[in-house]
Amino acid sequence: MATTFDLISPDFLTITRNNEWHLDAFNVPNELYNVQVWDTGVIYFSPKNNASEQEQAFVFSSAIHGNETAPIEICTDIINGLVSNTLAIKHPVLFIYGNPAAINIGERFVEENLNRLFSGRHTKADPESNAALPFENKECERAAKLEEYVTRFFELHPQAERTHYDLHTAIRDSAHEKFAVYPFIHGKPWKKQQFEILRAMGVTTFLLMEKAATTFSYYSSNEHKANSFTVELGKVRPFGENDQTKFAAAKQTLINLLKGTNFDGESFDATNYQIMTVFREINKTDESFELSFADNVANFTEFKKGQELAKEKGEAIVANEDGEAIVFPNAHVAIGQRALLTVLPTDISNNLV
């Protein structure tokens, strides 16, 4: 790696946006940290003087969807503080801007939803030879690279507890403004400490997934046994239109984690949280699919049994239970992809550590 930029002017986000799909790796001179840029949108920091204290290793990702700007701004502020040595941390961290090309056009993705391409979904095999086929598009190639970088990072810190927060904002408003998706953990217990960390960010609503997925957070959880979450911090807005006061707690909590602040899981109180589990996953199977409620209906809005949620091929899809609530409705997904989740409250008291 050759030393080139100082990442102050222009900053790392600007350099990333100027190199949408690739950037040759380089080192960044810094008194406090080993700083390495591994690719466009991928930057690694490790404190030089306290390697023995690095008991945790963090991945903070944003811009897996390019139009979700608030998490990009949060990560940019932290990166700039580290580069300028105005922020002192104890633990190593890998920052990822997932889809720079999508950032530049202000869209969720360019050709394919990056957050549906992990855990091997980015690569397809020839049906006859089983040999890997060329990547279908650049987002598939990017997903494969991001998996490699997360693997490299955790291998650099083999004894550290692993954590990955994949930061997002949602397409529509939510009855619970901030919420987190806890990937399927295959029967292992949920962690009180993680609930408390996310509560410090302002997140008190959790959606527990019940099957494997192709999301970035599930990849880190399943492949690397990381404490991993998709963290929804509010609603999608363009750069410059985010109310930074709404994200201050989230940003400060991320900084506190890097500084070594300990969060005590023993203070966990179930009454502080709204914990839900997936009841149904409704996939789009035909171009006729349409939602039966307005665009301004918020995530976690509850429906009564029998109320219509969507239509497809002229047939109504209705709520099966009273209180069935909607999450992530999107009629514009590709055929075969999830267009809507419905959720119900759940009790996890018998499987907590």
Tab-separated table of C-alpha atoms in Angstrom:
chain	number	residue	atom	x	y	z
A	1	MET	CA	0.000	0.000	0.000
A	2	ALA	CA	1.393	3.376	-0.982
A	3	THR	CA	0.843	6.480	1.106
A	4	THR	CA	-1.122	9.089	-0.841
A	5	PHE	CA	-4.012	11.098	0.623
A	6	ASP	CA	-4.303	12.617	4.089
A	7	LEU	CA	-8.156	12.296	3.900
A	8	ILE	CA	-8.722	15.761	5.328
A	9	SER	CA	-9.129	17.677	2.088
A	10	PRO	CA	-10.825	16.066	0.274
A	11	ASP	CA	-12.370	13.854	2.941
A	12	PHE	CA	-12.933	10.137	2.614
A	13	LEU	CA	-16.575	10.432	1.529
A	14	THR	CA	-15.596	12.773	-1.315
A	15	ILE	CA	-12.817	10.429	-2.427
A	16	THR	CA	-15.269	7.530	-2.247
A	17	ARG	CA	-17.864	9.322	-4.375
A	18	ASN	CA	-15.194	10.233	-6.921
A	19	ASN	CA	-14.275	6.537	-7.269
A	20	GLU	CA	-17.634	4.788	-7.444
A	21	TRP	CA	-16.631	1.157	-7.922
A	22	HIS	CA	-12.931	0.850	-7.142
A	23	LEU	CA	-10.037	2.595	-5.397
A	24	ASP	CA	-6.540	1.168	-5.093
A	25	ALA	CA	-5.624	0.438	-1.481
A	26	PHE	CA	-3.351	2.877	0.375
A	27	ASN	CA	-2.105	3.768	3.850
A	28	VAL	CA	-2.890	7.070	5.544
A	29	PRO	CA	-0.244	8.653	7.823
A	30	ASN	CA	-1.595	9.143	11.331
A	31	GLU	CA	-0.001	9.553	14.754
A	32	LEU	CA	-2.613	7.643	16.740
A	33	TYR	CA	-3.925	4.979	14.388
A	34	ASN	CA	-2.978	2.533	11.713
A	35	VAL	CA	-5.223	3.809	8.945
A	36	GLN	CA	-5.728	1.846	5.750
A	37	VAL	CA	-8.080	2.386	2.844
A	38	TRP	CA	-8.855	-1.046	1.404
A	39	ASP	CA	-11.105	0.065	-1.449
A	40	THR	CA	-13.542	2.805	-2.286
A	41	GLY	CA	-15.757	3.328	0.750
A	42	VAL	CA	-13.810	0.904	2.964
A	43	ILE	CA	-11.486	2.337	5.643
A	44	TYR	CA	-9.840	0.632	8.626
A	45	PHE	CA	-8.646	2.213	11.881
A	46	SER	CA	-6.691	0.450	14.620
A	47	PRO	CA	-5.155	2.237	17.629
A	48	LYS	CA	-1.358	1.946	17.655
A	49	ASN	CA	-0.624	2.017	21.379
A	50	ASN	CA	-3.123	-0.296	23.043
A	51	ALA	CA	-3.276	-3.498	21.028
A	52	SER	CA	-3.629	-5.505	24.234
A	53	GLU	CA	-6.837	-3.629	25.087
A	54	GLN	CA	-8.557	-4.329	21.777
A	55	GLU	CA	-11.133	-6.719	23.179
A	56	GLN	CA	-13.784	-5.682	20.666
A	57	ALA	CA	-13.824	-5.086	16.910
A	58	PHE	CA	-16.546	-3.048	15.203
A	59	VAL	CA	-17.909	-2.769	11.676
A	60	PHE	CA	-20.092	0.282	11.007
A	61	SER	CA	-21.653	0.195	7.543
A	62	SER	CA	-23.851	2.744	5.807
A	63	ALA	CA	-25.022	3.431	2.236
A	64	ILE	CA	-25.883	-0.182	1.532
A	65	HIS	CA	-28.775	1.787	0.057
A	66	GLY	CA	-27.391	4.929	-1.522
A	67	ASN	CA	-30.258	7.303	-0.715
A	68	GLU	CA	-30.155	6.667	3.054
A	69	THR	CA	-28.059	9.695	3.881
A	70	ALA	CA	-28.269	10.135	7.672
A	71	PRO	CA	-26.100	7.070	8.441
A	72	ILE	CA	-23.584	8.265	5.840
A	73	GLU	CA	-23.366	11.611	7.649
A	74	ILE	CA	-22.965	9.897	11.034
A	75	CYS	CA	-20.099	7.725	9.813
A	76	THR	CA	-18.477	10.617	7.955
A	77	ASP	CA	-18.386	12.714	11.134
A	78	ILE	CA	-16.724	9.885	13.075
A	79	ILE	CA	-14.232	9.152	10.300
A	80	ASN	CA	-13.293	12.824	10.068
A	81	GLY	CA	-12.758	12.957	13.834
A	82	LEU	CA	-10.425	9.968	13.662
A	83	VAL	CA	-8.477	11.229	10.665
A	84	SER	CA	-7.945	14.621	12.335
A	85	ASN	CA	-7.000	12.988	15.684
A	86	THR	CA	-9.737	14.923	17.478
A	87	LEU	CA	-11.344	11.629	18.503
A	88	ALA	CA	-9.504	9.032	20.586
A	89	ILE	CA	-10.693	5.413	20.538
A	90	LYS	CA	-9.561	2.099	22.036
A	91	HIS	CA	-11.004	-0.454	19.643
A	92	PRO	CA	-10.438	-1.165	15.934
A	93	VAL	CA	-13.190	-0.274	13.502
A	94	LEU	CA	-13.966	-0.839	9.842
A	95	PHE	CA	-16.203	1.746	8.149
A	96	ILE	CA	-18.026	0.818	4.959
A	97	TYR	CA	-19.920	3.049	2.529
A	98	GLY	CA	-21.651	0.205	0.741
A	99	ASN	CA	-22.809	1.546	-2.610
A	100	PRO	CA	-21.039	4.775	-3.655
A	101	ALA	CA	-22.536	4.740	-7.155
A	102	ALA	CA	-26.029	4.687	-5.648
A	103	ILE	CA	-25.060	7.571	-3.339
A	104	ASN	CA	-24.157	9.625	-6.378
A	105	ILE	CA	-27.532	9.125	-8.073
A	106	GLY	CA	-29.519	9.395	-4.839
A	107	GLU	CA	-31.178	5.997	-5.269
A	108	ARG	CA	-31.398	2.795	-3.214
A	109	PHE	CA	-29.334	0.946	-5.808
A	110	VAL	CA	-28.111	1.115	-9.391
A	111	GLU	CA	-29.161	-2.254	-10.832
A	112	GLU	CA	-29.895	-4.572	-7.918
A	113	ASN	CA	-30.622	-4.188	-4.204
A	114	LEU	CA	-27.232	-4.677	-2.532
A	115	ASN	CA	-28.874	-5.800	0.701
A	116	ARG	CA	-30.230	-8.901	-1.049
A	117	LEU	CA	-26.850	-10.065	-2.362
A	118	PHE	CA	-24.919	-11.379	0.653
A	119	SER	CA	-24.267	-14.904	1.931
A	120	GLY	CA	-23.438	-16.134	-1.553
A	121	ARG	CA	-26.399	-14.594	-3.376
A	122	HIS	CA	-23.990	-12.419	-5.384
A	123	THR	CA	-22.545	-15.414	-7.236
A	124	LYS	CA	-24.363	-17.868	-9.478
A	125	ALA	CA	-23.076	-21.157	-10.836
A	126	ASP	CA	-23.302	-22.638	-14.320
A	127	PRO	CA	-26.035	-25.298	-14.093
A	128	GLU	CA	-23.947	-27.787	-16.099
A	129	SER	CA	-20.398	-27.331	-14.795
A	130	ASN	CA	-21.254	-25.720	-11.429
A	131	ALA	CA	-18.451	-23.229	-12.145
A	132	ALA	CA	-18.973	-19.671	-10.954
A	133	LEU	CA	-20.464	-17.434	-13.609
A	134	PRO	CA	-19.331	-13.809	-14.128
A	135	PHE	CA	-21.020	-11.337	-11.787
A	136	GLU	CA	-24.377	-10.238	-13.175
A	137	ASN	CA	-23.719	-6.598	-12.292
A	138	LYS	CA	-21.399	-4.374	-10.302
A	139	GLU	CA	-23.530	-4.609	-7.175
A	140	CYS	CA	-23.033	-8.382	-7.143
A	141	GLU	CA	-19.285	-7.829	-7.403
A	142	ARG	CA	-19.408	-5.192	-4.664
A	143	ALA	CA	-21.254	-7.541	-2.286
A	144	ALA	CA	-18.572	-10.197	-2.795
A	145	LYS	CA	-15.838	-7.663	-2.047
A	146	LEU	CA	-17.581	-6.379	1.077
A	147	GLU	CA	-17.777	-9.929	2.396
A	148	GLU	CA	-14.027	-10.277	1.813
A	149	TYR	CA	-13.293	-7.036	3.667
A	150	VAL	CA	-15.414	-7.985	6.680
A	151	THR	CA	-13.658	-11.353	6.783
A	152	ARG	CA	-10.235	-9.687	6.580
A	153	PHE	CA	-11.117	-7.277	9.370
A	154	PHE	CA	-12.305	-9.909	11.810
A	155	GLU	CA	-9.307	-12.124	10.989
A	156	LEU	CA	-7.009	-9.231	11.934
A	157	HIS	CA	-8.566	-9.305	15.432
A	158	PRO	CA	-9.248	-13.006	16.082
A	159	GLN	CA	-9.640	-12.679	19.871
A	160	ALA	CA	-11.975	-9.681	19.821
A	161	GLU	CA	-15.730	-9.772	20.325
A	162	ARG	CA	-17.240	-8.968	16.937
A	163	THR	CA	-19.975	-6.412	16.311
A	164	HIS	CA	-21.521	-5.101	13.086
A	165	TYR	CA	-24.117	-2.341	12.956
A	166	ASP	CA	-25.496	-1.869	9.450
A	167	LEU	CA	-27.047	1.601	9.587
A	168	HIS	CA	-30.100	2.487	7.512
A	169	THR	CA	-33.083	4.797	7.226
A	170	ALA	CA	-36.469	3.520	6.042
A	171	ILE	CA	-38.453	4.428	2.933
A	172	ARG	CA	-41.543	5.432	4.915
A	173	ASP	CA	-42.346	6.795	8.350
A	174	SER	CA	-42.594	4.384	11.251
A	175	ALA	CA	-44.889	4.203	14.240
A	176	HIS	CA	-41.623	3.473	16.068
A	177	GLU	CA	-39.197	5.968	14.520
A	178	LYS	CA	-36.079	3.918	15.233
A	179	PHE	CA	-36.009	0.144	15.171
A	180	ALA	CA	-33.564	-2.684	14.641
A	181	VAL	CA	-33.721	-5.998	12.827
A	182	TYR	CA	-32.109	-8.807	14.825
A	183	PRO	CA	-31.019	-11.385	12.222
A	184	PHE	CA	-31.977	-15.022	12.651
A	185	ILE	CA	-29.529	-16.507	15.172
A	186	HIS	CA	-30.523	-20.147	14.790
A	187	GLY	CA	-31.866	-20.679	18.281
A	188	LYS	CA	-29.023	-19.015	20.179
A	189	PRO	CA	-30.092	-16.622	22.967
A	190	TRP	CA	-30.621	-12.928	22.377
A	191	LYS	CA	-28.222	-10.655	24.246
A	192	LYS	CA	-29.421	-8.197	26.889
A	193	GLN	CA	-26.287	-6.092	26.437
A	194	GLN	CA	-27.030	-5.551	22.760
A	195	PHE	CA	-30.572	-4.449	23.537
A	196	GLU	CA	-29.127	-1.917	25.997
A	197	ILE	CA	-26.558	-0.623	23.496
A	198	LEU	CA	-29.222	-0.059	20.889
A	199	ARG	CA	-31.541	1.545	23.448
A	200	ALA	CA	-28.753	4.077	24.047
A	201	MET	CA	-28.984	4.849	20.316
A	202	GLY	CA	-32.698	5.516	20.732
A	203	VAL	CA	-33.806	2.117	19.448
A	204	THR	CA	-36.431	0.335	21.561
A	205	THR	CA	-38.316	-1.613	18.884
A	206	PHE	CA	-36.838	-4.884	17.646
A	207	LEU	CA	-37.868	-7.190	14.877
A	208	LEU	CA	-36.618	-10.756	15.379
A	209	MET	CA	-36.088	-12.616	12.111
A	210	GLU	CA	-36.892	-16.303	11.960
A	211	LYS	CA	-35.022	-17.542	8.912
A	212	ALA	CA	-31.773	-17.091	7.029
A	213	ALA	CA	-31.500	-14.002	4.836
A	214	THR	CA	-29.271	-12.394	2.217
A	215	THR	CA	-28.814	-9.139	4.138
A	216	PHE	CA	-25.449	-7.733	5.197
A	217	SER	CA	-26.277	-8.017	8.891
A	218	TYR	CA	-27.263	-11.687	8.588
A	219	TYR	CA	-24.008	-12.389	6.744
A	220	SER	CA	-21.894	-11.024	9.610
A	221	SER	CA	-24.026	-12.723	12.231
A	222	ASN	CA	-24.070	-16.132	10.597
A	223	GLU	CA	-20.636	-16.258	8.982
A	224	HIS	CA	-18.603	-14.456	11.646
A	225	LYS	CA	-20.734	-14.946	14.789
A	226	ALA	CA	-20.871	-11.167	15.212
A	227	ASN	CA	-23.389	-9.188	17.239
A	228	SER	CA	-25.051	-7.878	14.120
A	229	PHE	CA	-28.106	-5.733	13.426
A	230	THR	CA	-29.794	-3.789	10.681
A	231	VAL	CA	-30.443	-0.493	12.487
A	232	GLU	CA	-33.170	1.767	11.091
A	233	LEU	CA	-32.633	5.289	12.410
A	234	GLY	CA	-35.483	7.220	10.821
A	235	LYS	CA	-36.786	8.107	7.366
A	236	VAL	CA	-34.916	8.530	4.095
A	237	ARG	CA	-34.075	12.159	3.348
A	238	PRO	CA	-31.625	13.868	0.955
A	239	PHE	CA	-28.259	15.178	2.108
A	240	GLY	CA	-28.679	18.401	4.057
A	241	GLU	CA	-32.263	17.649	5.115
A	242	ASN	CA	-31.560	15.379	8.091
A	243	ASP	CA	-32.327	16.774	11.536
A	244	GLN	CA	-29.024	15.958	13.216
A	245	THR	CA	-30.544	16.202	16.690
A	246	LYS	CA	-32.521	13.032	15.912
A	247	PHE	CA	-29.308	11.113	15.250
A	248	ALA	CA	-27.117	12.557	18.015
A	249	ALA	CA	-27.720	9.671	20.444
A	250	ALA	CA	-26.917	7.069	17.808
A	251	LYS	CA	-23.692	8.774	16.793
A	252	GLN	CA	-22.569	9.314	20.381
A	253	THR	CA	-23.263	5.675	21.258
A	254	LEU	CA	-21.116	4.475	18.341
A	255	ILE	CA	-18.321	6.780	19.515
A	256	ASN	CA	-18.701	5.585	23.100
A	257	LEU	CA	-18.378	1.971	21.985
A	258	LEU	CA	-15.144	2.757	20.155
A	259	LYS	CA	-13.860	4.572	23.246
A	260	GLY	CA	-14.457	1.487	25.357
A	261	THR	CA	-17.648	2.403	27.212
A	262	ASN	CA	-19.186	-0.684	28.788
A	263	PHE	CA	-22.919	-1.245	28.534
A	264	ASP	CA	-24.378	-3.389	31.303
A	265	GLY	CA	-26.861	-5.972	30.114
A	266	GLU	CA	-28.002	-6.535	33.693
A	267	SER	CA	-29.974	-3.299	33.518
A	268	PHE	CA	-32.188	-4.838	30.817
A	269	ASP	CA	-35.899	-4.358	31.534
A	270	ALA	CA	-38.325	-5.893	29.041
A	271	THR	CA	-40.857	-3.111	29.653
A	272	ASN	CA	-38.485	-0.677	27.877
A	273	TYR	CA	-38.893	-2.520	24.575
A	274	GLN	CA	-41.341	-3.478	21.875
A	275	ILE	CA	-40.144	-6.864	20.629
A	276	MET	CA	-41.788	-8.435	17.626
A	277	THR	CA	-41.338	-11.475	15.470
A	278	VAL	CA	-42.083	-12.034	11.804
A	279	PHE	CA	-45.526	-13.540	11.313
A	280	ARG	CA	-45.549	-13.618	7.513
A	281	GLU	CA	-43.270	-12.757	4.620
A	282	ILE	CA	-45.232	-11.786	1.536
A	283	ASN	CA	-43.288	-12.017	-1.711
A	284	LYS	CA	-44.128	-10.426	-5.036
A	285	THR	CA	-44.752	-13.150	-7.589
A	286	ASP	CA	-46.350	-11.119	-10.380
A	287	GLU	CA	-46.140	-7.582	-11.793
A	288	SER	CA	-49.782	-7.061	-10.792
A	289	PHE	CA	-48.791	-6.924	-7.112
A	290	GLU	CA	-49.935	-3.754	-5.372
A	291	LEU	CA	-50.292	-2.625	-1.789
A	292	SER	CA	-53.787	-1.855	-0.541
A	293	PHE	CA	-52.815	1.046	1.714
A	294	ALA	CA	-51.420	4.506	1.058
A	295	ASP	CA	-47.735	5.427	0.858
A	296	ASN	CA	-48.052	7.460	4.059
A	297	VAL	CA	-49.145	4.457	6.162
A	298	ALA	CA	-46.306	3.962	8.634
A	299	ASN	CA	-44.247	0.875	9.391
A	300	PHE	CA	-45.741	-1.068	12.339
A	301	THR	CA	-49.297	0.066	11.554
A	302	GLU	CA	-51.622	-2.671	12.837
A	303	PHE	CA	-54.418	-4.261	10.813
A	304	LYS	CA	-57.467	-6.220	11.905
A	305	LYS	CA	-58.063	-9.798	10.852
A	306	GLY	CA	-59.536	-9.816	7.337
A	307	GLN	CA	-58.362	-6.315	6.359
A	308	GLU	CA	-56.785	-6.207	2.920
A	309	LEU	CA	-53.021	-5.697	2.811
A	310	ALA	CA	-52.292	-6.167	-0.885
A	311	LYS	CA	-53.596	-7.535	-4.187
A	312	GLU	CA	-51.988	-9.777	-6.753
A	313	LYS	CA	-53.531	-11.327	-9.868
A	314	GLY	CA	-56.843	-9.858	-8.761
A	315	GLU	CA	-56.835	-11.713	-5.439
A	316	ALA	CA	-56.767	-10.011	-2.060
A	317	ILE	CA	-54.046	-10.724	0.510
A	318	VAL	CA	-55.531	-10.081	3.937
A	319	ALA	CA	-54.419	-9.951	7.559
A	320	ASN	CA	-54.745	-13.339	9.224
A	321	GLU	CA	-54.650	-12.075	12.814
A	322	ASP	CA	-55.865	-9.038	14.736
A	323	GLY	CA	-52.916	-6.733	15.391
A	324	GLU	CA	-50.865	-7.995	12.446
A	325	ALA	CA	-48.563	-5.050	11.691
A	326	ILE	CA	-46.782	-4.167	8.456
A	327	VAL	CA	-43.035	-3.569	8.049
A	328	PHE	CA	-40.958	-2.710	4.949
A	329	PRO	CA	-43.828	-2.586	2.442
A	330	ASN	CA	-42.508	-2.014	-1.070
A	331	ALA	CA	-44.475	-3.004	-4.170
A	332	HIS	CA	-41.617	-2.011	-6.470
A	333	VAL	CA	-39.278	-4.884	-5.644
A	334	ALA	CA	-38.263	-7.438	-8.251
A	335	ILE	CA	-40.450	-10.485	-8.786
A	336	GLY	CA	-39.548	-13.141	-6.243
A	337	GLN	CA	-38.405	-10.644	-3.620
A	338	ARG	CA	-40.090	-9.709	-0.359
A	339	ALA	CA	-42.709	-6.995	-0.774
A	340	LEU	CA	-44.016	-6.923	2.787
A	341	LEU	CA	-43.441	-8.366	6.241
A	342	THR	CA	-46.102	-8.678	8.882
A	343	VAL	CA	-45.152	-8.903	12.552
A	344	LEU	CA	-46.683	-9.684	15.933
A	345	PRO	CA	-45.462	-9.059	19.511
A	346	THR	CA	-43.411	-11.841	21.081
A	347	ASP	CA	-41.935	-12.802	24.443
A	348	ILE	CA	-38.213	-13.658	24.554
A	349	SER	CA	-37.782	-13.868	28.319
A	350	ASN	CA	-36.968	-17.582	28.182
A	351	ASN	CA	-34.032	-17.159	25.784
A	352	LEU	CA	-31.974	-14.181	26.998
A	353	VAL	CA	-28.384	-13.908	28.229
